[in-house]
PDB file of C-alpha atoms in Angstrom:
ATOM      1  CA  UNK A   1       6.005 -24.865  19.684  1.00 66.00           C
ATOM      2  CA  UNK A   2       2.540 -25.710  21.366  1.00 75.00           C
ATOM      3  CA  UNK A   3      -0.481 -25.628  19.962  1.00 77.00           C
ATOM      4  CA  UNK A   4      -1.698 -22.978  22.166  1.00 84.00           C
ATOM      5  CA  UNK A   5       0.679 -20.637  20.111  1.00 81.00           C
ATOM      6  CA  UNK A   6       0.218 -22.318  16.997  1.00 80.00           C
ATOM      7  CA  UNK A   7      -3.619 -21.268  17.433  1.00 84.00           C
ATOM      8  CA  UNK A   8      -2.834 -17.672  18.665  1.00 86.00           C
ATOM      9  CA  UNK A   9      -0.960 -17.273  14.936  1.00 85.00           C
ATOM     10  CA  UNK A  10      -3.254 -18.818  12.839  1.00 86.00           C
ATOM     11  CA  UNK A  11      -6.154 -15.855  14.751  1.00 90.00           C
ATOM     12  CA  UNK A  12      -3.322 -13.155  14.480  1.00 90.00           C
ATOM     13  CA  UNK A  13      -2.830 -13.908  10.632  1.00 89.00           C
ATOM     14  CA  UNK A  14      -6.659 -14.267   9.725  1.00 92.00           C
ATOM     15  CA  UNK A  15      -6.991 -10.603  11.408  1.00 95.00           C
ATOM     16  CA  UNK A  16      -3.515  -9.159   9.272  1.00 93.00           C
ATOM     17  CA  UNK A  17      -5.413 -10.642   6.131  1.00 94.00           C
ATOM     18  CA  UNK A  18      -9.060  -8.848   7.100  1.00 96.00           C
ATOM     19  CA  UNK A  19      -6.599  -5.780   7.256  1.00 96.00           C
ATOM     20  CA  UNK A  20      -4.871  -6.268   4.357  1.00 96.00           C
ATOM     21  CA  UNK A  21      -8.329  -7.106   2.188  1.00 96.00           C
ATOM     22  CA  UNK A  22      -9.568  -3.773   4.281  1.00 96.00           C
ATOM     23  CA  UNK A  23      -6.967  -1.492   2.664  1.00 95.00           C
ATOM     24  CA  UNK A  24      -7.080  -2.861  -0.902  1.00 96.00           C
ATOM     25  CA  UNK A  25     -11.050  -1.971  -0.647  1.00 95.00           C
ATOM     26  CA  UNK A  26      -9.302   1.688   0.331  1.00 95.00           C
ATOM     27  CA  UNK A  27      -6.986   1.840  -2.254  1.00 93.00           C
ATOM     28  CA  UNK A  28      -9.995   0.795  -4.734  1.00 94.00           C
ATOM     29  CA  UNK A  29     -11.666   3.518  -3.325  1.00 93.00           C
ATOM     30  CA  UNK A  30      -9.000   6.416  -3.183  1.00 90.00           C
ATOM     31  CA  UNK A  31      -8.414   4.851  -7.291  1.00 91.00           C
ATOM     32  CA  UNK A  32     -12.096   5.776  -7.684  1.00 90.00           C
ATOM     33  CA  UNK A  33     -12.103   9.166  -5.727  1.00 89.00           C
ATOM     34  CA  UNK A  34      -8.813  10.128  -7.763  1.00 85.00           C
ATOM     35  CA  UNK A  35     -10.802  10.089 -10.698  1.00 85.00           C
ATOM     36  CA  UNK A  36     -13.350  12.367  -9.644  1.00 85.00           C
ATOM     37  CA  UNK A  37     -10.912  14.622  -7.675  1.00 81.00           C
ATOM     38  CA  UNK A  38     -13.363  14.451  -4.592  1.00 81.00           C
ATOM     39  CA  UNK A  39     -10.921  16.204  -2.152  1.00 82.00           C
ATOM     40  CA  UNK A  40     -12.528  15.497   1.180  1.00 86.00           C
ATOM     41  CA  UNK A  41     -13.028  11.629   0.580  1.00 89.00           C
ATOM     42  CA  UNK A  42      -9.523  11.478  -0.540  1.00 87.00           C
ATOM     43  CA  UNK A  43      -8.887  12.966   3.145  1.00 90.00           C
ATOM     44  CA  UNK A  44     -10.914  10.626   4.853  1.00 92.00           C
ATOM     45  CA  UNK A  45      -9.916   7.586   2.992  1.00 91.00           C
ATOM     46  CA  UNK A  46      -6.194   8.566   3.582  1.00 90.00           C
ATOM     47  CA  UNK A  47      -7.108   8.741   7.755  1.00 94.00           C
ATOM     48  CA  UNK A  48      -8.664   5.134   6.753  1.00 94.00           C
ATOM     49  CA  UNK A  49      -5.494   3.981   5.610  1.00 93.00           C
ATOM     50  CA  UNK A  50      -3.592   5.448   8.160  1.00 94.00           C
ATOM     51  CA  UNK A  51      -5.330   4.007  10.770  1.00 96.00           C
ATOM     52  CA  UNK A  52      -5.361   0.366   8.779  1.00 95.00           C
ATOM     53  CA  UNK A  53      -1.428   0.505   8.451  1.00 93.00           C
ATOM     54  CA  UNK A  54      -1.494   1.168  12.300  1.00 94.00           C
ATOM     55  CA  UNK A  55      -3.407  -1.410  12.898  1.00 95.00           C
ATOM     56  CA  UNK A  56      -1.247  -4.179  11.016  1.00 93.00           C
ATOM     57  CA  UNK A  57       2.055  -2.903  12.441  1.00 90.00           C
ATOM     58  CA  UNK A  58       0.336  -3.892  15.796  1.00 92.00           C
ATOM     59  CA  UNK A  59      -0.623  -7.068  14.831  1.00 91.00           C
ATOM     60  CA  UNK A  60       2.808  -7.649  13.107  1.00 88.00           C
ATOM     61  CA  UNK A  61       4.066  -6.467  16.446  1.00 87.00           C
ATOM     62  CA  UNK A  62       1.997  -9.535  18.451  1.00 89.00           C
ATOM     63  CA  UNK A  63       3.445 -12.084  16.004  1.00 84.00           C
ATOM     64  CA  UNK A  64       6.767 -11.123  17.163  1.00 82.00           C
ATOM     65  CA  UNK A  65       5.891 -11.026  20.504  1.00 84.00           C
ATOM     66  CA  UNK A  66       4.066 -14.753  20.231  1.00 82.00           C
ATOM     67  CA  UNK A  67       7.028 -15.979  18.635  1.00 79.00           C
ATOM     68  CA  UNK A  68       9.102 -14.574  21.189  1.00 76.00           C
ATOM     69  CA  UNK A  69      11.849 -12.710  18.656  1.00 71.00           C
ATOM     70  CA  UNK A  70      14.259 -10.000  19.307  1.00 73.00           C
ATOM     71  CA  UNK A  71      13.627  -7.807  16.029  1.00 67.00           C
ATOM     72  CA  UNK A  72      12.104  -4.447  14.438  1.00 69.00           C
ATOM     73  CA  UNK A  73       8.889  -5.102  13.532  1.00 64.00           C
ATOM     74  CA  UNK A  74      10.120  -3.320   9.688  1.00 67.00           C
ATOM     75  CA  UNK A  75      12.321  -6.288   9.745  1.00 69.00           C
ATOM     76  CA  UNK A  76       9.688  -8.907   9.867  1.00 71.00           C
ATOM     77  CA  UNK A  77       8.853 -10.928   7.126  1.00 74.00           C
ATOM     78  CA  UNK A  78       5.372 -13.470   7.175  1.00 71.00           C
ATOM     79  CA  UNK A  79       7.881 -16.042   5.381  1.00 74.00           C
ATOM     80  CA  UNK A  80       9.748 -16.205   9.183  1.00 73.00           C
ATOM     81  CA  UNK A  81       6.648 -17.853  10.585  1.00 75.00           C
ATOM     82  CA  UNK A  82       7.002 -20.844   8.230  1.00 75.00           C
ATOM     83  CA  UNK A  83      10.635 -21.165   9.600  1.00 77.00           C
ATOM     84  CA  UNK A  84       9.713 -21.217  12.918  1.00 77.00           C
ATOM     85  CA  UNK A  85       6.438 -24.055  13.306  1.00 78.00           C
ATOM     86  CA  UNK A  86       7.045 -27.434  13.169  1.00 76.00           C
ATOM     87  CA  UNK A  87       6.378 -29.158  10.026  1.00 80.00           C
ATOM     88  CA  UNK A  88       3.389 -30.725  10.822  1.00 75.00           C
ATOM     89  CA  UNK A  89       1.911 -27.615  11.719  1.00 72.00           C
ATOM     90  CA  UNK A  90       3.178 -25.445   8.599  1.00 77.00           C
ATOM     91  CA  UNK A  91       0.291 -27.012   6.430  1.00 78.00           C
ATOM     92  CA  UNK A  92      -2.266 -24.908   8.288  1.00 75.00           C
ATOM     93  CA  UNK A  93      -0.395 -21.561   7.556  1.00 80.00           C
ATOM     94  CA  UNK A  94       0.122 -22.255   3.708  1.00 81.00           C
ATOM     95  CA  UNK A  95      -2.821 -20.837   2.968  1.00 84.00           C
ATOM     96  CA  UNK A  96      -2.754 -17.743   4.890  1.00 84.00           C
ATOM     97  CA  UNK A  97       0.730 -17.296   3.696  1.00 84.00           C
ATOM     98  CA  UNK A  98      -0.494 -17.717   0.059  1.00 86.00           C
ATOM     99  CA  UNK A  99      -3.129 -14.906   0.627  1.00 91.00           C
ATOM    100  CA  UNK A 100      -1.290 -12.895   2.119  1.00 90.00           C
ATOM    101  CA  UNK A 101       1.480 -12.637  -0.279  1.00 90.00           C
ATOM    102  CA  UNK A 102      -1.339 -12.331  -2.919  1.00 93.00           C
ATOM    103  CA  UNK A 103      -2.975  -9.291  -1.056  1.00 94.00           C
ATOM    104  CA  UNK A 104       0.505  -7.366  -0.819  1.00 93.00           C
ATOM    105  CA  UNK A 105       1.559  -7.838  -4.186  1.00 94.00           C
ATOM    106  CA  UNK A 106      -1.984  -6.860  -5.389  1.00 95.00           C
ATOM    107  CA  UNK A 107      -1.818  -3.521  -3.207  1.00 95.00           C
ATOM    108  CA  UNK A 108       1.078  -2.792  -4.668  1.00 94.00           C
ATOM    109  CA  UNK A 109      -0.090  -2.607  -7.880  1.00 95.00           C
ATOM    110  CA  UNK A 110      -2.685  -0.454  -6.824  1.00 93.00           C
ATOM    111  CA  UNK A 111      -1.062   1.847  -4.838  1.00 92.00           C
ATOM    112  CA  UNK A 112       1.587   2.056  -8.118  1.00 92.00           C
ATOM    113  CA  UNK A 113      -1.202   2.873 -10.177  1.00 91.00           C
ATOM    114  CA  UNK A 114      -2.546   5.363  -7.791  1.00 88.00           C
ATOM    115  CA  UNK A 115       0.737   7.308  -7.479  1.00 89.00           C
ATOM    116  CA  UNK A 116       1.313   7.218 -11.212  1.00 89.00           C
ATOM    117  CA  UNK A 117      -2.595   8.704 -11.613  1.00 86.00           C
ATOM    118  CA  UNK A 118      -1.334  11.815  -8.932  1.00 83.00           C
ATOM    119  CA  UNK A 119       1.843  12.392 -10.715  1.00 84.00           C
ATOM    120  CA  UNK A 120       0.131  12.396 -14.059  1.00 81.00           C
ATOM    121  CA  UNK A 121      -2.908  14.750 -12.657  1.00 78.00           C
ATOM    122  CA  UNK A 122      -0.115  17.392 -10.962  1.00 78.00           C
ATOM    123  CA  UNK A 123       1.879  17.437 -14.301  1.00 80.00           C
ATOM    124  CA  UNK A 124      -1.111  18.239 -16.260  1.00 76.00           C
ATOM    125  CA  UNK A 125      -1.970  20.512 -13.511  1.00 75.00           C
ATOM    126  CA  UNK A 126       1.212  22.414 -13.388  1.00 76.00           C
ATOM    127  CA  UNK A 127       0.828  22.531 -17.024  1.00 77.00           C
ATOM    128  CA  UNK A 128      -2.037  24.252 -16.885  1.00 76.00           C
ATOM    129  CA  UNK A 129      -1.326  26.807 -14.615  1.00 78.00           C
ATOM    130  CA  UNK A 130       1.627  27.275 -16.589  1.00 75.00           C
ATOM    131  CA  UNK A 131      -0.130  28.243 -19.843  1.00 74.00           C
ATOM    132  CA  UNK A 132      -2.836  30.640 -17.900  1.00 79.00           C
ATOM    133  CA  UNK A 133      -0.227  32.476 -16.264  1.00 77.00           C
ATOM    134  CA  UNK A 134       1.577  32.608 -19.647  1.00 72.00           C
ATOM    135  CA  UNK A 135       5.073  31.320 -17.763  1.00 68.00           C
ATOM    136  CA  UNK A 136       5.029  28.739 -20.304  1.00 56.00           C
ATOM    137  CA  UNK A 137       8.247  28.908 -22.402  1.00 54.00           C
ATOM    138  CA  UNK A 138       8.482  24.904 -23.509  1.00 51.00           C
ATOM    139  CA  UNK A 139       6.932  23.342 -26.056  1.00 52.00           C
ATOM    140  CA  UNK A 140       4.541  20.136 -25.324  1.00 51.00           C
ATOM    141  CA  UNK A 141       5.907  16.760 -27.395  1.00 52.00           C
ATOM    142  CA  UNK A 142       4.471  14.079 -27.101  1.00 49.00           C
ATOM    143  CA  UNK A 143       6.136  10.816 -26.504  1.00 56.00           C
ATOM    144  CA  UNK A 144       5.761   7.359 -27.651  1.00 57.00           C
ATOM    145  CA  UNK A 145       3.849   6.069 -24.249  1.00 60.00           C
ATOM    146  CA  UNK A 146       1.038   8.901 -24.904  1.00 56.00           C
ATOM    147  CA  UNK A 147       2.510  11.076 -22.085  1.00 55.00           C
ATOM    148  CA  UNK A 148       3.634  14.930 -22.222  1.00 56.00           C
ATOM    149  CA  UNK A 149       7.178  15.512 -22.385  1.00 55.00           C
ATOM    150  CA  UNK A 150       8.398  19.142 -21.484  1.00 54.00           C
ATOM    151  CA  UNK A 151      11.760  20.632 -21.848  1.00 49.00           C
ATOM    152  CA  UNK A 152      12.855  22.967 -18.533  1.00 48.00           C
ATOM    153  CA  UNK A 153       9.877  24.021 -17.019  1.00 49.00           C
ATOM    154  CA  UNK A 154       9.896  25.322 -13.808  1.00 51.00           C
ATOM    155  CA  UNK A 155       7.197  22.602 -11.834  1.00 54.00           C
ATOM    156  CA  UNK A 156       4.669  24.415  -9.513  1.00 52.00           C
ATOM    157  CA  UNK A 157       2.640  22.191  -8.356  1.00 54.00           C
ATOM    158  CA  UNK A 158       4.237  18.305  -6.397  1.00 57.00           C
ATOM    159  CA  UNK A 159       3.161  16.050  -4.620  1.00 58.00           C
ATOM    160  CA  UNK A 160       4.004  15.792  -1.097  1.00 58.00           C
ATOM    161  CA  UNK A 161       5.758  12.229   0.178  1.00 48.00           C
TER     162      UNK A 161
END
């Protein structure tokens, strides 16, 4: 591999790690706007992600195509890069790889915590709505982890995937 291509990773990778640092600041923020239940910022921060995740599939996309591979871009891993430079040239990606690993993982905890929030907010939402419209026929328990355990009840509010 020459160094021409070498170099044209290393700028690829620093840009997919901007991104990546870009949508953990977004998740931070949609965590943030969740708690205040500010509707139209969580619409524009999800266009923000959106257009973030767009972004690194077409960067993932010009790794590929700089490393000259036959594959999905869903079927890329960062970890293929390492297999493919030379080992005097891997030292220069270590880093990167390190950082980037570190950004996914920690995005993933946010964006865990995030859905968890939603669920939790709809549930006490539908539970709500329940009890005004009187349609409430459980009882509320609740269990050891703090949360509200209901027995049959019909769920009117969900979250959409």
């Amino acid at each position: 591999m020459d160094e021409r291509i070498i170099q044209s990773l290393e700028n690829l990778i620093t840009k997919k790690i901007i991104l990546y640092n870009d949508l953990l600041h977004c998740l931070e923020k949609e965590r943030e706007t969740l708690i205040k239940i500010d509707m139209d910022d969580l619409w524009e921060i999800s266009k923000e992600k959106e257009e973030i995740c767009s972004k690194i599939s077409a960067i993932r996309q010009e790794i590929i195509s700089t490393l000259d591979l036959e594959m999905e871009p869903k079927d890329f891993r960062p970890s293929r890069i390492l297999e493919l430079i030379p080992r005097a040239g891997r030292a220069r990606f270590q880093q990167s790889y390190v950082r980037l690993i570190n950004l996914k993982s920690e995005i993933e905890a946010i964006r865990k915590e995030n859905m968890i929030l939603i669920n939790d907010s709809l549930q006490f939402l539908d539970e709500m709505v329940s009890v005004i419209t009187g349609s409430n026929q459980s009882k509320m328990i609740y269990k050891d982890d703090g949360h509200i355990r209901k027995s049959a009840n019909l769920m009117l509010l969900s979250r959409e995937v």
